[in-house]
CSV table of C-alpha atoms and ligand atoms in Angstrom, one decimal:
chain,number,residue,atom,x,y,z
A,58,UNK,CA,111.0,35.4,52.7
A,59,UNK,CA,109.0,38.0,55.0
A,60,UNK,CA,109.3,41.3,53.4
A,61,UNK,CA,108.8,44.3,55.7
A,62,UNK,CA,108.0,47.9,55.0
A,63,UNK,CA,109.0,50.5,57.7
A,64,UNK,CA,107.7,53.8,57.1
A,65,UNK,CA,108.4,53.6,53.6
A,66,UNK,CA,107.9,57.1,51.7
A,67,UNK,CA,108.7,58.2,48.5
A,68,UNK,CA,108.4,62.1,47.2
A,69,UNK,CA,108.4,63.1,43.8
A,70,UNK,CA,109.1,66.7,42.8
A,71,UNK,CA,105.6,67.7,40.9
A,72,UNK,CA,105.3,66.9,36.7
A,73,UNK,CA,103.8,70.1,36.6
A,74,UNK,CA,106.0,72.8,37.3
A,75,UNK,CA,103.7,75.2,38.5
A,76,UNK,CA,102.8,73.2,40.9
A,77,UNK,CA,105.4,73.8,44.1
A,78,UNK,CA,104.7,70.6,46.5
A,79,UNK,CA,106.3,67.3,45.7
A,80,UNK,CA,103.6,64.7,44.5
A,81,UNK,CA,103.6,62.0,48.0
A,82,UNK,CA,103.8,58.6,45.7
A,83,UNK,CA,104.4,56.5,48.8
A,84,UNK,CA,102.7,57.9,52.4
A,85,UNK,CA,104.7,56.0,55.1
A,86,UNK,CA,103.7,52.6,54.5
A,87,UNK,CA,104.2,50.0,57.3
A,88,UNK,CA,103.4,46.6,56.9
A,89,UNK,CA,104.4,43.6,56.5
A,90,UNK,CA,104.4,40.8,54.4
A,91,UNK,CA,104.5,36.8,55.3
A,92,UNK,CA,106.8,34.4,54.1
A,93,UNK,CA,105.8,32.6,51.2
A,94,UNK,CA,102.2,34.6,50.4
A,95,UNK,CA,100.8,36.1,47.3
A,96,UNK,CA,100.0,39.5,48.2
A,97,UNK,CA,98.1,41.6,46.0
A,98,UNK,CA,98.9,45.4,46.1
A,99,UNK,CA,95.4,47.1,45.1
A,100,UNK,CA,94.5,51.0,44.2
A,101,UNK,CA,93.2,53.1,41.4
A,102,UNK,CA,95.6,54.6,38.7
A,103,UNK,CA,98.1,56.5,40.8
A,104,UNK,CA,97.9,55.4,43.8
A,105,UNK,CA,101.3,54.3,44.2
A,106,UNK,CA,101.2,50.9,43.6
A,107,UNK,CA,104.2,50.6,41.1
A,108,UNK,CA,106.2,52.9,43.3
A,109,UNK,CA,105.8,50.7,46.0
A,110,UNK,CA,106.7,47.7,44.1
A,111,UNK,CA,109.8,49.5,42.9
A,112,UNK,CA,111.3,50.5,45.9
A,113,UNK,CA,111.0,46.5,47.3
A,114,UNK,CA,113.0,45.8,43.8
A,115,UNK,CA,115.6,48.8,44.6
A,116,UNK,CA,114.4,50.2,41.5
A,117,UNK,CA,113.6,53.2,42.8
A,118,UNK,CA,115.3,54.7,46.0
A,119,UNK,CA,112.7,56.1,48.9
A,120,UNK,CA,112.7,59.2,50.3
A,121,UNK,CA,112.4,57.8,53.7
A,122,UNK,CA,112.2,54.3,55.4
A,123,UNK,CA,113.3,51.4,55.2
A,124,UNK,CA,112.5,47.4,53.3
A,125,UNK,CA,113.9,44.4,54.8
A,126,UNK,CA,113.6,40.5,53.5
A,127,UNK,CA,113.3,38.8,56.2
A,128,UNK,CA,116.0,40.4,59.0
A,129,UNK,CA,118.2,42.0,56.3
A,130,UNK,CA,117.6,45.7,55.5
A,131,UNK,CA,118.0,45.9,51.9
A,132,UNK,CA,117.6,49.9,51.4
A,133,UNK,CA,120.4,50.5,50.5
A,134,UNK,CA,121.2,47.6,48.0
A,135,UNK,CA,121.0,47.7,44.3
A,136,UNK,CA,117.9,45.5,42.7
A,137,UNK,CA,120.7,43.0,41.1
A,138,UNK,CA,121.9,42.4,44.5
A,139,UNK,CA,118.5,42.1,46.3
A,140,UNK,CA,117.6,38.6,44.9
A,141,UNK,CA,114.3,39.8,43.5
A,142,UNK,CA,112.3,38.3,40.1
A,143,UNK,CA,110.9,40.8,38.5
A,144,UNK,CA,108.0,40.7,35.3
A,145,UNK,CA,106.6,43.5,34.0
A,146,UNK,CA,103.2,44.5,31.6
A,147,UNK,CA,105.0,44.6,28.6
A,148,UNK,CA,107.1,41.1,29.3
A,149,UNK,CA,110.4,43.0,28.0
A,150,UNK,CA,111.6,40.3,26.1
A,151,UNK,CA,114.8,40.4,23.5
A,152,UNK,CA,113.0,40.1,20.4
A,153,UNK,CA,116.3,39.1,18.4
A,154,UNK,CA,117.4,36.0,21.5
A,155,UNK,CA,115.1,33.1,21.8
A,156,UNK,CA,113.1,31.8,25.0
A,157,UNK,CA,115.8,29.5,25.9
A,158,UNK,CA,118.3,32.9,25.3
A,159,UNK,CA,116.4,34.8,27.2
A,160,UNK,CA,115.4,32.8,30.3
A,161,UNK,CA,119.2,31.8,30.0
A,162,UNK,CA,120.3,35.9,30.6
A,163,UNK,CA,120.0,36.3,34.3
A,164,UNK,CA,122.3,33.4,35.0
A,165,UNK,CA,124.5,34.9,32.3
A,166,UNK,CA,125.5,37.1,34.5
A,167,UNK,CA,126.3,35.9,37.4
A,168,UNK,CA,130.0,36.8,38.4
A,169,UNK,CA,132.4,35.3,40.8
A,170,UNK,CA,131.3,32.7,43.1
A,171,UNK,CA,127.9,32.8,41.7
A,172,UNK,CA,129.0,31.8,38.3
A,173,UNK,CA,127.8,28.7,36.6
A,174,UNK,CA,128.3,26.1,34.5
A,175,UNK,CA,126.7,25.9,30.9
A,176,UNK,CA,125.1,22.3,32.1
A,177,UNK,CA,123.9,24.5,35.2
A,178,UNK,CA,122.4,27.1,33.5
A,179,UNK,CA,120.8,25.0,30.8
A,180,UNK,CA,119.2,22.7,33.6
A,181,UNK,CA,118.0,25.6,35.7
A,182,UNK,CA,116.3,27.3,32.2
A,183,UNK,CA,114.6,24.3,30.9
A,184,UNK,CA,112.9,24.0,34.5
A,185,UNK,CA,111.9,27.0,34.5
A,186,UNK,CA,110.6,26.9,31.0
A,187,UNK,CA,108.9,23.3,32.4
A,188,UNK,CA,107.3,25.2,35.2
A,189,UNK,CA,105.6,28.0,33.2
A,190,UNK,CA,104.7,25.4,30.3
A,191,UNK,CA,106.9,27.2,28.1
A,192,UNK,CA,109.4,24.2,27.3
A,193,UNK,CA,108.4,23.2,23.9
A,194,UNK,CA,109.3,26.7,22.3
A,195,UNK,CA,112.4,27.2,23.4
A,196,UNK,CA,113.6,27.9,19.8
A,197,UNK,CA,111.8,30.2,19.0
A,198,UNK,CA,111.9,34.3,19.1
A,199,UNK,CA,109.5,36.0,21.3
A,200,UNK,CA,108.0,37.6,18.2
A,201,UNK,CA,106.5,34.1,17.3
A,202,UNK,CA,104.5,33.4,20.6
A,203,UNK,CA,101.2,35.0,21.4
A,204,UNK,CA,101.3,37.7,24.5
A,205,UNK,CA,100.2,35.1,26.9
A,206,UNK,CA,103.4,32.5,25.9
A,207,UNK,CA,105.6,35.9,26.2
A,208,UNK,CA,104.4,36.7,29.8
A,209,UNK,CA,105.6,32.9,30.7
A,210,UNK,CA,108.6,33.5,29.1
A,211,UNK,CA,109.4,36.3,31.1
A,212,UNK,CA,108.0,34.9,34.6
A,213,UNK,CA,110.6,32.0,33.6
A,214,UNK,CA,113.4,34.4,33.0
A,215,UNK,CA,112.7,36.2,36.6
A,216,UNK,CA,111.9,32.6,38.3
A,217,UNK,CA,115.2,30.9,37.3
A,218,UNK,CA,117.3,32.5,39.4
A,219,UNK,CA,115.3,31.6,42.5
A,220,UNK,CA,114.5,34.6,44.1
A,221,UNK,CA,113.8,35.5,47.1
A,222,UNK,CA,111.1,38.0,46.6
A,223,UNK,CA,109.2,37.6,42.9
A,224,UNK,CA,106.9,41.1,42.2
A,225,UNK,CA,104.8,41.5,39.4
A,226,UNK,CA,103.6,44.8,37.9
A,227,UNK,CA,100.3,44.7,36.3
A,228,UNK,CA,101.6,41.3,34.8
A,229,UNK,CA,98.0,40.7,32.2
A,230,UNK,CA,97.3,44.0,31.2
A,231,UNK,CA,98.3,43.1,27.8
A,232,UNK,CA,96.7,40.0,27.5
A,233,UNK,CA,92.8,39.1,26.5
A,234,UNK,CA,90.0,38.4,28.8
A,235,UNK,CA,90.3,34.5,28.8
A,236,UNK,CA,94.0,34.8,28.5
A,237,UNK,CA,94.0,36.9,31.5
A,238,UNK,CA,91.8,34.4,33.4
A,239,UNK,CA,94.1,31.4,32.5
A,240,UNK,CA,97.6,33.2,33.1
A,241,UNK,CA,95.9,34.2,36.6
A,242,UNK,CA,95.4,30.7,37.6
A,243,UNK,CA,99.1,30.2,36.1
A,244,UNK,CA,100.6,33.0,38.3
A,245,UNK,CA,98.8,31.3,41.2
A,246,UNK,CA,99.7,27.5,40.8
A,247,UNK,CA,103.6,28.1,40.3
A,248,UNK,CA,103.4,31.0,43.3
A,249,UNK,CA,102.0,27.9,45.4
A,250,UNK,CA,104.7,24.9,43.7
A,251,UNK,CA,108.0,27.5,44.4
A,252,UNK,CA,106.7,29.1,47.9
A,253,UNK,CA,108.6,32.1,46.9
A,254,UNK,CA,106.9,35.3,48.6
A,255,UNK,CA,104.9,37.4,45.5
A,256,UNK,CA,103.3,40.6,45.0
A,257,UNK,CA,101.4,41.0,42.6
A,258,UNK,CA,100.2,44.8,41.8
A,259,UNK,CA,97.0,45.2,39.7
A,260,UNK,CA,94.0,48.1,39.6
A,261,UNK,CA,91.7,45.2,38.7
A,262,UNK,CA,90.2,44.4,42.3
A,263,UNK,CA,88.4,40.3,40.9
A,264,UNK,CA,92.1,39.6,39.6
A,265,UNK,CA,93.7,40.4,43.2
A,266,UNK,CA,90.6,38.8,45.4
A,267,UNK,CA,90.7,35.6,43.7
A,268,UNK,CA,94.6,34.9,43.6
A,269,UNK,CA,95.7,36.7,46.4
A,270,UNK,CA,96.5,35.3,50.2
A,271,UNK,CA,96.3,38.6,51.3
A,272,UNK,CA,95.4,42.3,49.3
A,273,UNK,CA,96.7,45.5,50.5
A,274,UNK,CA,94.1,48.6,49.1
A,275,UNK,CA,95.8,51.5,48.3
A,276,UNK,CA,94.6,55.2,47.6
A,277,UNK,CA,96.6,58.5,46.9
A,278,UNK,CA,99.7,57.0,48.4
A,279,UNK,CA,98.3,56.2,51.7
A,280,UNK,CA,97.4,52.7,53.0
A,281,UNK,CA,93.9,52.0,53.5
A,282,UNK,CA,93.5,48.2,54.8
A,283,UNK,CA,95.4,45.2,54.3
A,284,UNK,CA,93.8,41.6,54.7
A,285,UNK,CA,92.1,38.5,53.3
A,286,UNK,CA,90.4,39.1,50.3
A,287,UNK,CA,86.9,37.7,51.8
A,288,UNK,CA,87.8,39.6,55.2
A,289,UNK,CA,88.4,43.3,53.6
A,290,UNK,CA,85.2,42.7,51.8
A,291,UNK,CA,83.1,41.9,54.6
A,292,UNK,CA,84.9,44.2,56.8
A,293,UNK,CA,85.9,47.7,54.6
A,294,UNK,CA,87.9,49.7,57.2
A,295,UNK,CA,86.2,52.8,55.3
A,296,UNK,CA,83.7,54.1,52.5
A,297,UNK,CA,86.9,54.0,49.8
A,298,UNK,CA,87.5,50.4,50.3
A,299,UNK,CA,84.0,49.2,50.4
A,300,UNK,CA,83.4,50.9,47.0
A,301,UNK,CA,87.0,49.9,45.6
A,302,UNK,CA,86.1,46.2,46.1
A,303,UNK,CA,82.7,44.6,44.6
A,304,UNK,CA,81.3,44.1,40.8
A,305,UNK,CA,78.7,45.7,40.5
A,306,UNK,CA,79.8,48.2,42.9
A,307,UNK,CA,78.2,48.2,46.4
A,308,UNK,CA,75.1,50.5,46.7
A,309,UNK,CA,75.9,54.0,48.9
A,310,UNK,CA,72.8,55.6,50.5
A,311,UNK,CA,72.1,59.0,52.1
A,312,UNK,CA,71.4,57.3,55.7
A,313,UNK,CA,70.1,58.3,59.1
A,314,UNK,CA,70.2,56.8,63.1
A,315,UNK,CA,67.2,58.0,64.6
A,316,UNK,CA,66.3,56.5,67.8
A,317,UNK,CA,68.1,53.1,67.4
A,318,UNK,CA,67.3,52.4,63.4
A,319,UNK,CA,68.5,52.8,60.3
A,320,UNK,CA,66.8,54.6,58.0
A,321,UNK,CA,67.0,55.4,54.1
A,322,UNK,CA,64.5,57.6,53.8
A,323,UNK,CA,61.2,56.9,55.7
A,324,UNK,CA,62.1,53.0,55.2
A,325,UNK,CA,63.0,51.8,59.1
A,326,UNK,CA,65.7,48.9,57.1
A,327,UNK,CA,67.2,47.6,60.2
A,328,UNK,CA,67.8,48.1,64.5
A,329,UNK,CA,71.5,49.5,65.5
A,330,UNK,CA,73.1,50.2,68.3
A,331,UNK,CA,74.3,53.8,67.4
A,332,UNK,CA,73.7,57.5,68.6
A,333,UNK,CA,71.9,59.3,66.1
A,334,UNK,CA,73.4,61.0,63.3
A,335,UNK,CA,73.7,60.8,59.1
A,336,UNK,CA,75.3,57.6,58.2
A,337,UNK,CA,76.7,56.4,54.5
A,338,UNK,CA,74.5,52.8,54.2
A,339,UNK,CA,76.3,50.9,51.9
A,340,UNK,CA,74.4,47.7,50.8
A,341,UNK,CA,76.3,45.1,48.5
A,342,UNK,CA,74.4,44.0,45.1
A,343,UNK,CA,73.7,40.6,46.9
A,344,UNK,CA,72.3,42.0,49.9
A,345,UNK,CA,68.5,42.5,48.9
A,346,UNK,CA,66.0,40.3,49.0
A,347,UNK,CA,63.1,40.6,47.6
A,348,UNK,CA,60.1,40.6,49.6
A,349,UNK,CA,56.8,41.8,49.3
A,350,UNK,CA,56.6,43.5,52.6
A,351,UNK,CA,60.3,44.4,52.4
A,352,UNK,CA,61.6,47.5,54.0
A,353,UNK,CA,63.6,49.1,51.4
A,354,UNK,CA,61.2,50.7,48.6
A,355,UNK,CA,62.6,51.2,45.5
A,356,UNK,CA,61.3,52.4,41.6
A,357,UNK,CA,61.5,49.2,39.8
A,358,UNK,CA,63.5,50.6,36.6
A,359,UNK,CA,65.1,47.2,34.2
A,360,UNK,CA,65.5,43.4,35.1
A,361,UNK,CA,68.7,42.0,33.4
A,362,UNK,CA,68.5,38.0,33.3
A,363,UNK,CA,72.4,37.0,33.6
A,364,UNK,CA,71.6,32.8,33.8
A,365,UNK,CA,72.3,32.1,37.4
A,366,UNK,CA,71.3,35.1,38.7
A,367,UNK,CA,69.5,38.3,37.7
A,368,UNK,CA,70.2,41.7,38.3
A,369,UNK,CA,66.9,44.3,39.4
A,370,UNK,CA,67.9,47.6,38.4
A,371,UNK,CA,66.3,50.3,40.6
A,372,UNK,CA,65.8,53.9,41.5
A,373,UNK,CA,65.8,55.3,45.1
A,374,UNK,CA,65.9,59.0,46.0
A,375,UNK,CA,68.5,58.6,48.9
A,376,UNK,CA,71.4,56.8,46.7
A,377,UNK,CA,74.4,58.6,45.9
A,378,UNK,CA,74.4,57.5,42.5
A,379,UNK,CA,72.2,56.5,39.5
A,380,UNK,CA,70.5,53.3,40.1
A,381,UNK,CA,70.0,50.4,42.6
A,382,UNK,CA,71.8,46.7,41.4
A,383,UNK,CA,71.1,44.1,43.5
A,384,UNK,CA,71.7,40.6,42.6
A,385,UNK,CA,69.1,38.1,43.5
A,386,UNK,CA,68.5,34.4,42.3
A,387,UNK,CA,66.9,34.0,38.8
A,388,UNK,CA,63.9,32.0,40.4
A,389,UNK,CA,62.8,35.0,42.4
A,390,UNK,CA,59.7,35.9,41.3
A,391,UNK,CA,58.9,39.9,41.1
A,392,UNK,CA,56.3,41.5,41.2
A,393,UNK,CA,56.4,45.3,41.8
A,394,UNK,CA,53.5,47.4,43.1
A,395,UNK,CA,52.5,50.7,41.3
A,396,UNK,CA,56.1,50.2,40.2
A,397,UNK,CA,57.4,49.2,43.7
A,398,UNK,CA,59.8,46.7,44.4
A,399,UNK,CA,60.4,46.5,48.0
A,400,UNK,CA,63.9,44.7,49.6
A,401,UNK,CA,64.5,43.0,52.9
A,402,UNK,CA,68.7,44.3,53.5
A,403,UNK,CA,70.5,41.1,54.9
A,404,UNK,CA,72.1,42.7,58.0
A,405,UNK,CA,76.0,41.7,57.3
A,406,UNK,CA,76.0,42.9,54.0
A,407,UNK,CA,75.4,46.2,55.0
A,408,UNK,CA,77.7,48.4,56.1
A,409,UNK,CA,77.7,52.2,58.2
A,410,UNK,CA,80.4,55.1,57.3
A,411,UNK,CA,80.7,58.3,59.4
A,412,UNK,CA,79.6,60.8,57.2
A,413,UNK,CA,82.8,62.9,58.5
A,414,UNK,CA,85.1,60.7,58.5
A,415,UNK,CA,83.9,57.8,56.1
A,416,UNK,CA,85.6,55.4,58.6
A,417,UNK,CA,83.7,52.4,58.9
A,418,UNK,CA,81.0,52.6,62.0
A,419,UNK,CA,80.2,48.9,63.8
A,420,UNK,CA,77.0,48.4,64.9
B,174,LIG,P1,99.1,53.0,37.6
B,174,LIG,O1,98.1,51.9,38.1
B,174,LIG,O2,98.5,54.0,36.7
B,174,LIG,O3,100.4,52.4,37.1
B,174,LIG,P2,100.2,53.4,40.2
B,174,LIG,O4,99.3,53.1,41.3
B,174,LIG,O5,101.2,52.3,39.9
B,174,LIG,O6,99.5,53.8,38.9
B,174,LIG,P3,102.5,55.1,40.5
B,174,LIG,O7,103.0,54.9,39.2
B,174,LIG,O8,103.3,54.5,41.6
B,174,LIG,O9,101.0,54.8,40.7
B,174,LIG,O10,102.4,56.7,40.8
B,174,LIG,C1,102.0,57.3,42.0
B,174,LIG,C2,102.1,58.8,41.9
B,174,LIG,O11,103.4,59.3,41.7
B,174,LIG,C3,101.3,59.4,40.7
B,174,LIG,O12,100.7,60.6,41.1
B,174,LIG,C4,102.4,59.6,39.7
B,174,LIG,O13,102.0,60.6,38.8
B,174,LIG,C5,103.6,60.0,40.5
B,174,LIG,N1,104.9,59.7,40.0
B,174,LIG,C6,105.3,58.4,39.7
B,174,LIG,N2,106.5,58.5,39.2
B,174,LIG,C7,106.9,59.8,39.1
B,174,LIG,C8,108.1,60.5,38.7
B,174,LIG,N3,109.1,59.8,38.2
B,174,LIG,N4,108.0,61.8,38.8
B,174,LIG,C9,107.0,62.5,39.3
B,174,LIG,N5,105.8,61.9,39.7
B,174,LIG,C10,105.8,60.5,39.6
């Protein structure tokens, strides 16, 4: 099912009081998303992200525009009536109803035509419970499974109806590291057995980029690019996205075009077809390379062995920031002069800002 945003907007009247102007949750988001994709919907705390997400559930009604599956404007429709599976952070389980009671619920209550037989209802639960791995506790209470066995439960309880449109909201923030890693991989293989269209909101940028088809970055209510996860990366539309995305974070330098070349300093790093003018020169961690007669000087300051690669830890006057990381292979040899450790700058993984405007400058 295509879901479609058309200037979708949603206005809050400010927490604070003092404060006169409504808080813009939502900024007129268009976009659209294709049928049968895991999208990841990606921002810093308070960007908008669950807002978003709520108004495609019906949860929450927008201020202005309009959300369609597929040709059908859905606006105005309540969230029971929009065919939507929805899971949540804190699972919202029943305690007191077991995992078969609970993924049983939704089809419960279905009324009318829609109504099913027990049989029905216990075939459609158990493969469900079958699809998330969840079918061998279905007797017991929520309270007697770890977090990561209550998330399952409740992507079961939104999956058994079918829905059209499935959205999770920071669906493992409650669960470990490893669980987190594994429920991931869980999220992705039954979004890629049912088809069904998914978003999937997190603030954790790795957890979106390597289960998403497609991410959509997010900041202060306005949509900043929406793409592949390797495509965004390589291609930031602007200075916030190329930070946002990346661990370690990519490295942002005071730069300057003079006559055809970039330059951090005095260091000439690389030949551009640009007019002159101040540049942000944002290099990614795995962008340097070592070389004795590199261009890019740097303050050697710590080397951090990580197995399969190592991480140089560096100073530079020109970087808006505290220290250099690049990541280079663990059998590079170093060997810094007077201190020095001098880096070629791999030419795609570098990437120009407008000092004005931040937007991203092609060169
Ligand atoms: P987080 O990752 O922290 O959950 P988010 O990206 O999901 O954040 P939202 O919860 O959508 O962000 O909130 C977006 C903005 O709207 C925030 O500034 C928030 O304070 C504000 N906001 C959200 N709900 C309300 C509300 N009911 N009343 C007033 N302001 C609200």
């Amino acid at each position: 099912m295509k879901v479609t945003l058309e200037h979708l907007t949603k206005r809050f009247p400010n927490r604070n009081k003092k404060i006169k102007e409504d808080v813009i949750a939502v900024n007129d988001f268009t976009f659209e998303i294709p049928d049968g994709k895991l999208i990841g919907l990606l921002g810093p705390s308070g960007c908008g992200k669950s807002t978003t997400l709520n108004m495609i559930s019906g949860l929450e009604k927008p201020t202005s525009g309009k959300v369609f599956f597929g040709d059908d404007d859905v606006t105005g429709l309540p969230p029971e009536n929009r065919g939507v599976g929805l899971v949540f952070q804190n699972y919202a389980l029943y305690p007191h109803l077991t995992v078969r009671q609970n993924i049983l619920f939704p089809l419960q209550n279905l009324k009318g035509k829609d109504k099913l037989s027990k049989e029905v209802m216990e075939e459609k639960a158990l493969e469900a419970a079958k699809l998330v791995q969840i079918d061998a506790y279905m007797d017991r209470k929520p309270g007697e499974l770890s977090g990561g066995q209550q998330q399952r439960v409740a992507i079961a309880r939104a999956l058994v109806k079918m829905p059209r449109v499935l959205l999770l909201d920071e669906p493992l923030s409650n669960l470990d590291a490893r669980l987190r890693l594994q429920t991931r991989e869980e999220i992705r293989r039954i979004q890629i057995e049912t088809g069904i269209t998914t978003i999937f909101v997190t603030h954790d940028q790795e957890e979106a980029m390597s289960i998403s088809d497609m991410i959509v970055v997010m900041k202060d209510g306005i949509f900043q690019q929406m793409g592949k996860p390797q495509d965004v990366y390589d291609k930031p539309v602007n200075l916030f996205v190329a930070k946002f995305l990346g661990t370690p974070a990519i490295n942002v330098f005071n730069g300057e075009i003079k006559d055809g070349k970039l330059y951090i300093g005095d260091d000439a790093i690389l030949d551009v077809n640009l007019e002159n003018q101040q540049v942000w020169a944002a290099i990614r961690p795995e962008g340097f390379v070592v070389s004795d007669n590199g261009a890019l000087k740097c303050t050697l300051k710590q080397v951090e062995v990580m197995g399969r690669d190592t991480s140089v830890i560096s100073l530079n006057d020109n970087l808006d920031g505290i220290s250099v990381r690049s990541i280079i292979p663990s059998d590079t040899t170093i060997n810094p002069v007077n201190g020095i450790v001098s880096f070629n700058i791999k030419p795609y993984k570098i990437h120009l800002f407008s000092k004005e405007t931040e937007e991203r400058l092609e060169f």
